[in-house]
Short mmCIF file of C-alpha atoms in Angstrom, two decimals:
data_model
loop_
_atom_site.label_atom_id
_atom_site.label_comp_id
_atom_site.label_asym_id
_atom_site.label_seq_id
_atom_site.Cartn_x
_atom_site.Cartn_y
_atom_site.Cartn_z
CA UNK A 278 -28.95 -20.26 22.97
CA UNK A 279 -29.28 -23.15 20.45
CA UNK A 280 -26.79 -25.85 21.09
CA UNK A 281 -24.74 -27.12 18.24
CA UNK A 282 -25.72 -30.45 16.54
CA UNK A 283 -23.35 -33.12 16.43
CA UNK A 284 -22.99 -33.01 12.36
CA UNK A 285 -21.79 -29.27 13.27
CA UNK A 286 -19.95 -29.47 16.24
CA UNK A 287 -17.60 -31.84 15.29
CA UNK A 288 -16.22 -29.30 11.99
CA UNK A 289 -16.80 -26.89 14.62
CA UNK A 290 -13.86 -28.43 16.71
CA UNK A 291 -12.36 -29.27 14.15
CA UNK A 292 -11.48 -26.09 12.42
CA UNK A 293 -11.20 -24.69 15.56
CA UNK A 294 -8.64 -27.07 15.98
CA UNK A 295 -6.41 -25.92 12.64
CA UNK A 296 -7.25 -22.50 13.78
CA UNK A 297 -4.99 -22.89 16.71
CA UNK A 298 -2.42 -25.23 14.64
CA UNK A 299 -1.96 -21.88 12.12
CA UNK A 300 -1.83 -19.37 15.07
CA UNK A 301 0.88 -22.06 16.77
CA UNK A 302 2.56 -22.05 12.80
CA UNK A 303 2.90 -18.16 13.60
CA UNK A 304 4.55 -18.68 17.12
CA UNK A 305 6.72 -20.76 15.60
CA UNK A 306 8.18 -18.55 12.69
CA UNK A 307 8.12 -15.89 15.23
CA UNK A 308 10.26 -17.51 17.54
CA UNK A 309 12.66 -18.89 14.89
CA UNK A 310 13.49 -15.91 12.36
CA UNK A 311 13.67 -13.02 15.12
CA UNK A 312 12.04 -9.88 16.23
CA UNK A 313 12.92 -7.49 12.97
CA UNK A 314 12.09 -10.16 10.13
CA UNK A 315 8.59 -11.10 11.71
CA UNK A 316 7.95 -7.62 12.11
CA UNK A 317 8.53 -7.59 8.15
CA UNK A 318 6.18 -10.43 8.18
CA UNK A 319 3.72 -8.23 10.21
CA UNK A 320 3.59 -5.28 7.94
CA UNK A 321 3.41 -7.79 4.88
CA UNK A 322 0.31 -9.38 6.79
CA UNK A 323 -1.38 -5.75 8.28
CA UNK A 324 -1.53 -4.73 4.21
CA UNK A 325 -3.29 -7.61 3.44
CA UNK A 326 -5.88 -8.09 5.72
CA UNK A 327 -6.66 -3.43 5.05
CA UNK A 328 -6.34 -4.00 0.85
CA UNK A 329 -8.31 -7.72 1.24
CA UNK A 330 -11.80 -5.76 2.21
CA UNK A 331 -11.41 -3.59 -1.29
CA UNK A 332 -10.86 -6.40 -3.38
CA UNK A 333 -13.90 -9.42 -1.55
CA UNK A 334 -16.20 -6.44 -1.45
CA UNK A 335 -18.45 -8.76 0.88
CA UNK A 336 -19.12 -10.65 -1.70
CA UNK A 337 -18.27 -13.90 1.18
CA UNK A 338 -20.50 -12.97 3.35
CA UNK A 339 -23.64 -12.63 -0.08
CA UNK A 340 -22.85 -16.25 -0.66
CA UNK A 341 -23.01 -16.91 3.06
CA UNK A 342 -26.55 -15.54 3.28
CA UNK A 343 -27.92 -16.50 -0.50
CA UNK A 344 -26.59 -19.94 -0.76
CA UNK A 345 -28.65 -21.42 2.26
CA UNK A 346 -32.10 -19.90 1.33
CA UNK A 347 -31.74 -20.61 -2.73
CA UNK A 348 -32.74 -22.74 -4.82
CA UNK A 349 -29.94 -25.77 -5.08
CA UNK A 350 -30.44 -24.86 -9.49
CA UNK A 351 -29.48 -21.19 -9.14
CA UNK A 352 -26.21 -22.15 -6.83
CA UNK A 353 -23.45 -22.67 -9.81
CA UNK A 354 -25.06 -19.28 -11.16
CA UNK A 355 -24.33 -17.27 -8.05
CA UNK A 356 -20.74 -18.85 -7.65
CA UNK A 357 -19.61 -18.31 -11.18
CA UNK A 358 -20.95 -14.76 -10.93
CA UNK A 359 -19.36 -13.98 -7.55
CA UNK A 360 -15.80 -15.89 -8.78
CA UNK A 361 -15.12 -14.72 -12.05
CA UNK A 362 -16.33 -10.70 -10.21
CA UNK A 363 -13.64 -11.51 -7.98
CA UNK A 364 -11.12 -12.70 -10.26
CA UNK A 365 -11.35 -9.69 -12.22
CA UNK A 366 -11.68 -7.08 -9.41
CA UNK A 367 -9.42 -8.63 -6.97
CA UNK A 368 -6.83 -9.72 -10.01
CA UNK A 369 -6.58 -6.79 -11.72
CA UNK A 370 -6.47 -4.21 -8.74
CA UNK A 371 -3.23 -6.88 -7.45
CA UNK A 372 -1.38 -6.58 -10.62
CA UNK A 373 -1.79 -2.45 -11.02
CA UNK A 374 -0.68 -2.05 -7.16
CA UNK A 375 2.26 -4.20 -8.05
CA UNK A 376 3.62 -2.21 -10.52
CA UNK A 377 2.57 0.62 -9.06
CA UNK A 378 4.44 -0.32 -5.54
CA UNK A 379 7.31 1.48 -6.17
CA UNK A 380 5.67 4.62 -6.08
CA UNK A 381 2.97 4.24 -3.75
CA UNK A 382 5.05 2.57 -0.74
CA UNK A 383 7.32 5.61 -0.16
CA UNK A 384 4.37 7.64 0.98
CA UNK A 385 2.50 5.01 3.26
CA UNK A 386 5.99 4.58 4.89
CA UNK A 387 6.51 0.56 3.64
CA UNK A 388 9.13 -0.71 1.25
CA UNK A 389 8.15 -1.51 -2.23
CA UNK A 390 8.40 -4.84 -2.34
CA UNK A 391 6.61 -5.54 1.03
CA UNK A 392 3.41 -3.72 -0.47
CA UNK A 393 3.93 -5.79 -3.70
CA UNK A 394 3.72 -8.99 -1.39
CA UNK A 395 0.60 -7.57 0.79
CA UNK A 396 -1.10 -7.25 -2.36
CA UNK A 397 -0.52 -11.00 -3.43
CA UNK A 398 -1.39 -12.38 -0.29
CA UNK A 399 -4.36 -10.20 0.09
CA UNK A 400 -5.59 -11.80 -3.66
CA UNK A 401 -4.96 -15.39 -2.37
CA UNK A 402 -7.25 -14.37 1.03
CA UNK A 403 -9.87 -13.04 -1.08
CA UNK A 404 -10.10 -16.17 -3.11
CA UNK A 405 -9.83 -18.48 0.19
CA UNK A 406 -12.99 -16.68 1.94
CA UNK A 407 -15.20 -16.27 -0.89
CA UNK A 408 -14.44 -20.25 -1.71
CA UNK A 409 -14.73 -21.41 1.82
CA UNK A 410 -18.02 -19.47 1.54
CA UNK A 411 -19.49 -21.43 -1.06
CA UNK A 412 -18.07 -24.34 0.80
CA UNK A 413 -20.02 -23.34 3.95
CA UNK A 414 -23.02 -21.70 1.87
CA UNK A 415 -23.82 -25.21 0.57
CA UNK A 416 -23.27 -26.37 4.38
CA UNK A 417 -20.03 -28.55 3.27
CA UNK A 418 -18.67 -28.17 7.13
CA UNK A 419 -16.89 -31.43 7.11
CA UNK A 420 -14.95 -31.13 4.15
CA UNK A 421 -14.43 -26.65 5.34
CA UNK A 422 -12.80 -28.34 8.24
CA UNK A 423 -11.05 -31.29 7.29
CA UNK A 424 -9.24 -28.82 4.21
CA UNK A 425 -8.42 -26.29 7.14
CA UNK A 426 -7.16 -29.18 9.19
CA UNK A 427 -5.03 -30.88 6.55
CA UNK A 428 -3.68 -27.24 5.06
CA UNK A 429 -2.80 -26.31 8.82
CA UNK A 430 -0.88 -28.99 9.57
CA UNK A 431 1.17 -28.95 6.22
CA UNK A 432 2.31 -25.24 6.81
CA UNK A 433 3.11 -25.74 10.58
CA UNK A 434 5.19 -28.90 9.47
CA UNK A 435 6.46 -26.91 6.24
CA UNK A 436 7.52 -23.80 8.46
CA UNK A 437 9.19 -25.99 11.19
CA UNK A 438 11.40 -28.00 8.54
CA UNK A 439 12.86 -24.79 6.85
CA UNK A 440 13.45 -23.44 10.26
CA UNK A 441 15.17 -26.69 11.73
CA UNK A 442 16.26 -28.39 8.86
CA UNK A 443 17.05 -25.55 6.12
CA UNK A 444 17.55 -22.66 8.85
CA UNK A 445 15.39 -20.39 6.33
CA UNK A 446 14.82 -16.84 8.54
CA UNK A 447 13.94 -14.69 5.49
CA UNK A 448 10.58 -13.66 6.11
CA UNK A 449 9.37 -13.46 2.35
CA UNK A 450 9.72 -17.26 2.82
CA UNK A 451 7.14 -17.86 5.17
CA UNK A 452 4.88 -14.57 3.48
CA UNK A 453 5.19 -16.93 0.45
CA UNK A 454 3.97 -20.43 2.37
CA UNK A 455 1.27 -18.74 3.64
CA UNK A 456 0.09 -17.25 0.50
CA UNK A 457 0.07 -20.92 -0.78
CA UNK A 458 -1.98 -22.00 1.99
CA UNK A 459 -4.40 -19.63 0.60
CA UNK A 460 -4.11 -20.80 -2.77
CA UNK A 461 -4.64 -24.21 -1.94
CA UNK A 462 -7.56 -24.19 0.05
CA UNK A 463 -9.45 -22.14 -3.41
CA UNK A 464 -8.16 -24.66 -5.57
CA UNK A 465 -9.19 -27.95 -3.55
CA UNK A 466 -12.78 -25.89 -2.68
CA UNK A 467 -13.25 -24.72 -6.46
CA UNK A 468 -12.59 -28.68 -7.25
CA UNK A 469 -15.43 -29.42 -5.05
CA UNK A 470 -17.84 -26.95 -5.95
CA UNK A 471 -17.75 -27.31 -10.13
CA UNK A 472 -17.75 -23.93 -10.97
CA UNK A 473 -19.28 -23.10 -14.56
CA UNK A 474 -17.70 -19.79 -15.46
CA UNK A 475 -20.15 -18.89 -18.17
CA UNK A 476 -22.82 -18.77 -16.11
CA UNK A 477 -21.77 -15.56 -14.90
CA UNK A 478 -23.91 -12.41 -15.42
CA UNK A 479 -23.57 -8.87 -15.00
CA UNK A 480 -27.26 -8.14 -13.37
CA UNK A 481 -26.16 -11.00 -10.62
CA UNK A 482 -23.05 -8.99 -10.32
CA UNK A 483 -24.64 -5.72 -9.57
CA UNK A 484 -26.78 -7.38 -6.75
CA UNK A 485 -24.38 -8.97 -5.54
CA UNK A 486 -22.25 -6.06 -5.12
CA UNK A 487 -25.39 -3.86 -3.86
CA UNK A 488 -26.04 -6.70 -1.02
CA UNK A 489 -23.05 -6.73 0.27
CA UNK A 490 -21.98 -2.54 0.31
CA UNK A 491 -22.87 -1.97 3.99
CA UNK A 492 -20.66 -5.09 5.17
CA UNK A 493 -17.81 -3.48 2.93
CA UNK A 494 -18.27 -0.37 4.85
CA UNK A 495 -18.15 -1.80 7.95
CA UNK A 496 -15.22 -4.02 6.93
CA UNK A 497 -13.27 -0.98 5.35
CA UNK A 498 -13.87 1.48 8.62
CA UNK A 499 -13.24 -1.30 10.89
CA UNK A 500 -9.89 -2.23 8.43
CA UNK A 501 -8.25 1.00 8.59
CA UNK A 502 -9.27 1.10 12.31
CA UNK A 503 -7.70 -1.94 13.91
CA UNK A 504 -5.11 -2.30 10.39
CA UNK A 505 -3.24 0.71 10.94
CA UNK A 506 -1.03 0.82 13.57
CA UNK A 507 0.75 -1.49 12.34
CA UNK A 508 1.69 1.24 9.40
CA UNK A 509 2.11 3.71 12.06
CA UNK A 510 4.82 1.50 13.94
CA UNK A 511 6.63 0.46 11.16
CA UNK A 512 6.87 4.50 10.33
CA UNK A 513 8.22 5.89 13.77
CA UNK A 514 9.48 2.70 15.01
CA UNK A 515 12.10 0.12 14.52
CA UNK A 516 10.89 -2.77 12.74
CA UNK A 517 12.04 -5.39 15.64
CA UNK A 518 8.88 -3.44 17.69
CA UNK A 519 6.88 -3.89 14.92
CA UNK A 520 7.54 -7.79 15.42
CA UNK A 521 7.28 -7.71 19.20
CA UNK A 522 4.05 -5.58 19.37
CA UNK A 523 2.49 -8.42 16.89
CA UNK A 524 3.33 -10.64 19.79
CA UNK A 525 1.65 -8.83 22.83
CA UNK A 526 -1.07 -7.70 20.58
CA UNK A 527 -1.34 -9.65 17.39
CA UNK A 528 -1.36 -12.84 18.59
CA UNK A 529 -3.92 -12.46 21.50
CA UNK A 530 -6.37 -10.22 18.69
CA UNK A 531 -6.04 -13.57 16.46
CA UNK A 532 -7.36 -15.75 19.10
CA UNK A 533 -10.40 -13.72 19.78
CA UNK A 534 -10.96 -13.97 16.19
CA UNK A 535 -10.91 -17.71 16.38
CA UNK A 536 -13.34 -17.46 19.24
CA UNK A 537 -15.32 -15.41 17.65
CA UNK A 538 -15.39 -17.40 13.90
CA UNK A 539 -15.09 -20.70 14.68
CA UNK A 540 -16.31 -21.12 18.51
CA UNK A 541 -18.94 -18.55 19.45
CA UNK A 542 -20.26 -17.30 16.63
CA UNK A 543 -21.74 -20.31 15.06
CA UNK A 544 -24.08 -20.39 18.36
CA UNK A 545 -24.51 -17.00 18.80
CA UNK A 546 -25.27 -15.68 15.69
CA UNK A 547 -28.00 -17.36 15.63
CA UNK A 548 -29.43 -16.80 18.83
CA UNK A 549 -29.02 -13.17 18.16
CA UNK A 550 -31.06 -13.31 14.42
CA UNK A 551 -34.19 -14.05 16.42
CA UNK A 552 -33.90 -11.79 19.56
CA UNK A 553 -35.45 -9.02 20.35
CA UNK A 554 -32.67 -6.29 19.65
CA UNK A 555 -33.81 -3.43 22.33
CA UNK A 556 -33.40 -6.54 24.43
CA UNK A 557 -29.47 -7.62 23.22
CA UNK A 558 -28.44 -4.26 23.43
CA UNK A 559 -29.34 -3.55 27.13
CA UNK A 560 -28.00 -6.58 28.11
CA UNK A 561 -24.38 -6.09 26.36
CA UNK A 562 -24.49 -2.36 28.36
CA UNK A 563 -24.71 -4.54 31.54
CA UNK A 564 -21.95 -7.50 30.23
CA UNK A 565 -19.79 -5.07 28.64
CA UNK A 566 -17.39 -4.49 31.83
CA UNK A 567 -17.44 -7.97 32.73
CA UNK A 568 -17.00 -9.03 28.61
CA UNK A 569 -13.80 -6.59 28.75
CA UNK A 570 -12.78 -7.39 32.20
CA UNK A 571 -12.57 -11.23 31.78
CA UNK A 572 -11.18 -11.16 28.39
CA UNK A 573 -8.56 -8.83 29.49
CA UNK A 574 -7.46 -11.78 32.39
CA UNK A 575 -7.58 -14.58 30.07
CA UNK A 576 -5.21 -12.79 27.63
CA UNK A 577 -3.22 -11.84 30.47
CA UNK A 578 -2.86 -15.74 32.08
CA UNK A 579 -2.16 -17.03 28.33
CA UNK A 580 0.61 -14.32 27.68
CA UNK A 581 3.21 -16.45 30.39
CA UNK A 582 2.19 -19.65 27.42
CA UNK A 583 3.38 -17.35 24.21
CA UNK A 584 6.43 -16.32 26.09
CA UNK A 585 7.56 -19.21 27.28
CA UNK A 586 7.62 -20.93 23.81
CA UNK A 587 9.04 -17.74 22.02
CA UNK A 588 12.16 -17.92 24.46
CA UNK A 589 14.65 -14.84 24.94
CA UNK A 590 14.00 -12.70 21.53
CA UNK A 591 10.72 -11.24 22.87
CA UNK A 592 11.22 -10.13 26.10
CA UNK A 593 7.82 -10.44 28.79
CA UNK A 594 7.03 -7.12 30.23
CA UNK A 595 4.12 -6.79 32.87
CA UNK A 596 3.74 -3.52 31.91
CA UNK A 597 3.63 -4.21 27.90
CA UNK A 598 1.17 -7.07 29.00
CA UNK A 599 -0.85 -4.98 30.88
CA UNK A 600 -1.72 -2.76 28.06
CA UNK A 601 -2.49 -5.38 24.96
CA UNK A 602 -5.16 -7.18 27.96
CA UNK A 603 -6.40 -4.06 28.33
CA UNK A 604 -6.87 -3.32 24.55
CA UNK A 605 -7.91 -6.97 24.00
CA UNK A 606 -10.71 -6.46 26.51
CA UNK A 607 -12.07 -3.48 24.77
CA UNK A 608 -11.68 -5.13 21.55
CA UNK A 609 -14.09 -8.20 22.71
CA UNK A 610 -16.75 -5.36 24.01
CA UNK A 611 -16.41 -3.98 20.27
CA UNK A 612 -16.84 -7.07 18.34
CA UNK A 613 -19.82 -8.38 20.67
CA UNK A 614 -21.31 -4.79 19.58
CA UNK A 615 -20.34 -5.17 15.98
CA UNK A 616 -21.83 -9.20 15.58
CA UNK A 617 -25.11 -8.02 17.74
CA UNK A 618 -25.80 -4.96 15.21
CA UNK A 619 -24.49 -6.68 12.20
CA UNK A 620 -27.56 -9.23 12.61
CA UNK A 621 -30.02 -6.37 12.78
CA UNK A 622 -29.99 -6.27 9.10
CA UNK A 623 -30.13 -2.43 7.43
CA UNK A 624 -30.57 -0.76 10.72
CA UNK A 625 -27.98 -2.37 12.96
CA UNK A 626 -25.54 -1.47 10.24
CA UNK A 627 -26.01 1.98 9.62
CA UNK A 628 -25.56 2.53 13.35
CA UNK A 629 -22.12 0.53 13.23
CA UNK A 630 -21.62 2.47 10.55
CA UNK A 631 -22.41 5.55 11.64
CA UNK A 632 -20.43 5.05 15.09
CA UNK A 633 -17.61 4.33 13.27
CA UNK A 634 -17.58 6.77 10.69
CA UNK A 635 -17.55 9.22 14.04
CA UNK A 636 -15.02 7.62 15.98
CA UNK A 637 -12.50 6.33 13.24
CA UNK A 638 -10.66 9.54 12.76
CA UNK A 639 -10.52 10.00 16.15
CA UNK A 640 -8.93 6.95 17.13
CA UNK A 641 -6.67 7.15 14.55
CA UNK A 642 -5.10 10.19 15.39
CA UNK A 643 -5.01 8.99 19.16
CA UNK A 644 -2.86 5.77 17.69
CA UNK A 645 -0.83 8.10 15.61
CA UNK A 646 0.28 10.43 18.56
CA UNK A 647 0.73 7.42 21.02
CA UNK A 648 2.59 5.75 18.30
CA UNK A 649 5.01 8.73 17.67
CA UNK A 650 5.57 9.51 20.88
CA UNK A 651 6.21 6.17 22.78
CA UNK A 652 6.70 3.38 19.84
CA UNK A 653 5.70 0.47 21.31
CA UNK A 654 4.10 1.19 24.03
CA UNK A 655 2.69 3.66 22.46
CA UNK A 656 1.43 0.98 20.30
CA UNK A 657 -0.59 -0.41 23.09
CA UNK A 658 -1.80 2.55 24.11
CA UNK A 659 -3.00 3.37 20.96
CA UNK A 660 -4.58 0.24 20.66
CA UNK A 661 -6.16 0.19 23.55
CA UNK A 662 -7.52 3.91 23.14
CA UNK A 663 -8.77 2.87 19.17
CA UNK A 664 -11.22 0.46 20.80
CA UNK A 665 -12.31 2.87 23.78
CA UNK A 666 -13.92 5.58 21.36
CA UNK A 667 -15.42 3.18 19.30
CA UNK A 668 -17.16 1.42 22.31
CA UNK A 669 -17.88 4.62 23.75
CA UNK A 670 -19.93 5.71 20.64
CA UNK A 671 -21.91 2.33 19.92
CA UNK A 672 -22.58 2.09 23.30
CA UNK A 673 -24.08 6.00 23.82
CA UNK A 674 -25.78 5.64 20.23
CA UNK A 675 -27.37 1.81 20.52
CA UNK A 676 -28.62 2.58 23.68
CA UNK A 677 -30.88 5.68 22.35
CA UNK A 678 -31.61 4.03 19.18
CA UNK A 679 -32.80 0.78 20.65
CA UNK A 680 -34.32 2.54 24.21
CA UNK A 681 -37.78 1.15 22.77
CA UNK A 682 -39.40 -2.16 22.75
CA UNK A 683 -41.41 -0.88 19.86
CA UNK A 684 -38.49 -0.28 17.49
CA UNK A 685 -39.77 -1.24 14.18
CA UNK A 686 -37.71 -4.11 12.63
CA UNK A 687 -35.10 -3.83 9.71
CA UNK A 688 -36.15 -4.92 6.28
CA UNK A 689 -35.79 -8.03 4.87
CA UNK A 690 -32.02 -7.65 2.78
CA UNK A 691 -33.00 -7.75 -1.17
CA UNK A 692 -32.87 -11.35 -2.71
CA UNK A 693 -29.51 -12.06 -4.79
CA UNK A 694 -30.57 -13.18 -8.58
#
């Protein structure tokens, strides 16, 4: 495994760093507006990350893989093309579900006006990722980090005054300061980048859109997967579970996201490019246990840290614990699957794909009916059980696809213009 240079690392650790400082921001609305309002701030949160996937279209993770192999001429090009797409996409699809909110939230079992602010927030985190991807596409890591850095610590400090100081517990509040976060970060990145609007063109557009259709896949299936049971809990629960199940499950599920973003992946991922894939995939069969078994612990031993600094409002349960580690542990074995076959290029993703498109319903309806029956723990359960199937399939299918040593290798992904 390649070790990480010391003009990398140190952004590494850095926005690793903020990453912790915004999941610490979260502990600390949680703790000071109460079980039912951050469960508000939940839902608000669970719409956004689902709706974000429709309106970035992968069009991130294009400038992620373009930038760094183009020519230095054609960047502004790509940008403009890929900014003013999302502008328009992203833009316009947040202003029709706004005023359409009133009549779409009754059915999905959310109130108007906390679909109205998913969709806002969802525009702002669309605009963040695709401008800290030109950012990181133009291998700007420093200034990535030291805007995460700066940003994080502003909204923790932000969040703790109103708390404290003002004694603010309305949860559109804090749904509003971290939309600005969002909006920040684009602005400051767009200032550093130089964006020439006219530059953009609708040929780019198309390839750009055409590149990145099997990540948007991936990104929708795995979306809806992990996305809603939030929905389902807010439905057949009451909305102080929804808040407490984003403690025992959200919060742990964030940090393996940091892991995987901002710690492993930048050593991994390219470790994995270059291996031999009949290779990975045998090996993950053999690490998958211990992957889910040690995860599960360490979210289990940092559980007693959340709790202690949420205080009374969110009670500890050994029981309740037990479930999320368990989920949390499957959940690592699924993304390790997901990263390995992502970096197979056309043929790693159409398994994931294909695995997915299998097990999603499935899952879904196992959430559902855990969900309905038990609430919270159901929750859990649910959880825990949407990861199982998942794993289950991508581990039964990788392992016949890639039995071979003599697999032939994925194309070469078509070249952005």
């Amino acid at each position: 495994m390649p070790r990480l240079s010391v003009p990398v690392a140190g952004p590494t650790a850095l926005s690793t760093a903020a990453s912790a400082v915004s999941a610490a921001t979260t502990l600390v609305i949680a703790r000071g507006i109460g079980a039912a309002a951050f469960g508000h701030f939940t839902v608000v949160l669970s719409i956004a990350l689902i709706v974000t996937v429709g309106m970035q279209m992968s069009l991130h993770y294009v400038m992620l893989q373009e930038l760094p192999r183009s020519d230095p001429a054609r960047h502004r090009a790509m940008m403009a093309t890929a900014l003013v797409s999302t502008l328009v996409v992203g833009g316009g699809g947040t202003v029709a579900g706004v005023v359409a909110a009133p009549v779409v939230a009754p059915p999905i079992g959310v109130d108007a006006g906390a679909l109205a602010s998913g969709l806002v927030l969802a525009f702002a985190m669309t605009l963040n990722h695709l401008t800290e991807s030109f950012l990181r596409g133009r291998r700007r890591y420093a200034l990535v980090a030291r805007l995460k850095a700066a940003i994080a610590v502003a909204y923790l400090g932000g969040a703790s005054w109103c708390l404290l100081g003002a004694g603010v517990t309305d949860p559109d509040v804090y749904v509003a300061a971290l939309t600005g976060t969002y909006v920040v970060f684009a602005v400051a990145a767009l200032a550093a980048v130089r964006i020439e609007p006219r530059a953009w063109s609708m040929a780019a557009a198309r390839a750009q859109y055409r590149h990145g259709a099997y990540v948007t896949v991936i990104a929708a299936l795995t979306g809806v997967l992990f996305g809603l049971d939030v929905i389902f809990l807010n439905h057949w629960a009451d909305r102080a579970d929804v808040g407490v199940y984003s403690v025992y499950n959200g919060f742990p599920k964030r940090l393996l996201g940091v892991v995987f973003t901002d710690g492993i992946g930048l050593a991994l991922l390219p470790a994995l490019a270059v291996a031999d894939k009949p290779a990975v995939m045998r090996r993950l069969a053999r690490l998958a246990p211990l992957v889910a078994a040690g995860t599960a612990a360490v979210a289990f031993a940092a559980s007693t840290v959340f709790f202690l600094l949420l205080g009374g409002a969110y009670p500890y349960s050994l029981v309740l614990m037990g479930l999320s580690a368990a989920g949390i542990g499957l959940h690592a074995v699924f993304n390790l699957y997901s990263v390995a076959l992502s970096m197979d290029g056309l043929r790693g993703a159409r398994v994931l794909i294909a695995c997915l498109a299998a097990a999603t319903p499935a899952a879904l309806v196992l959430q559902a009916a855990c969900i309905a029956r038990w609430g919270l723990h159901g929750g859990l359960v649910g959880f825990a059980a949407g990861n199982l199937v998942p794993v289950v399939a991508v581990i039964a299918v990788a392992g016949r696809v890639y039995r071979r040593r003599d697999v032939p290798a994925a194309p070469e992904p078509e070249k952005v213009p």
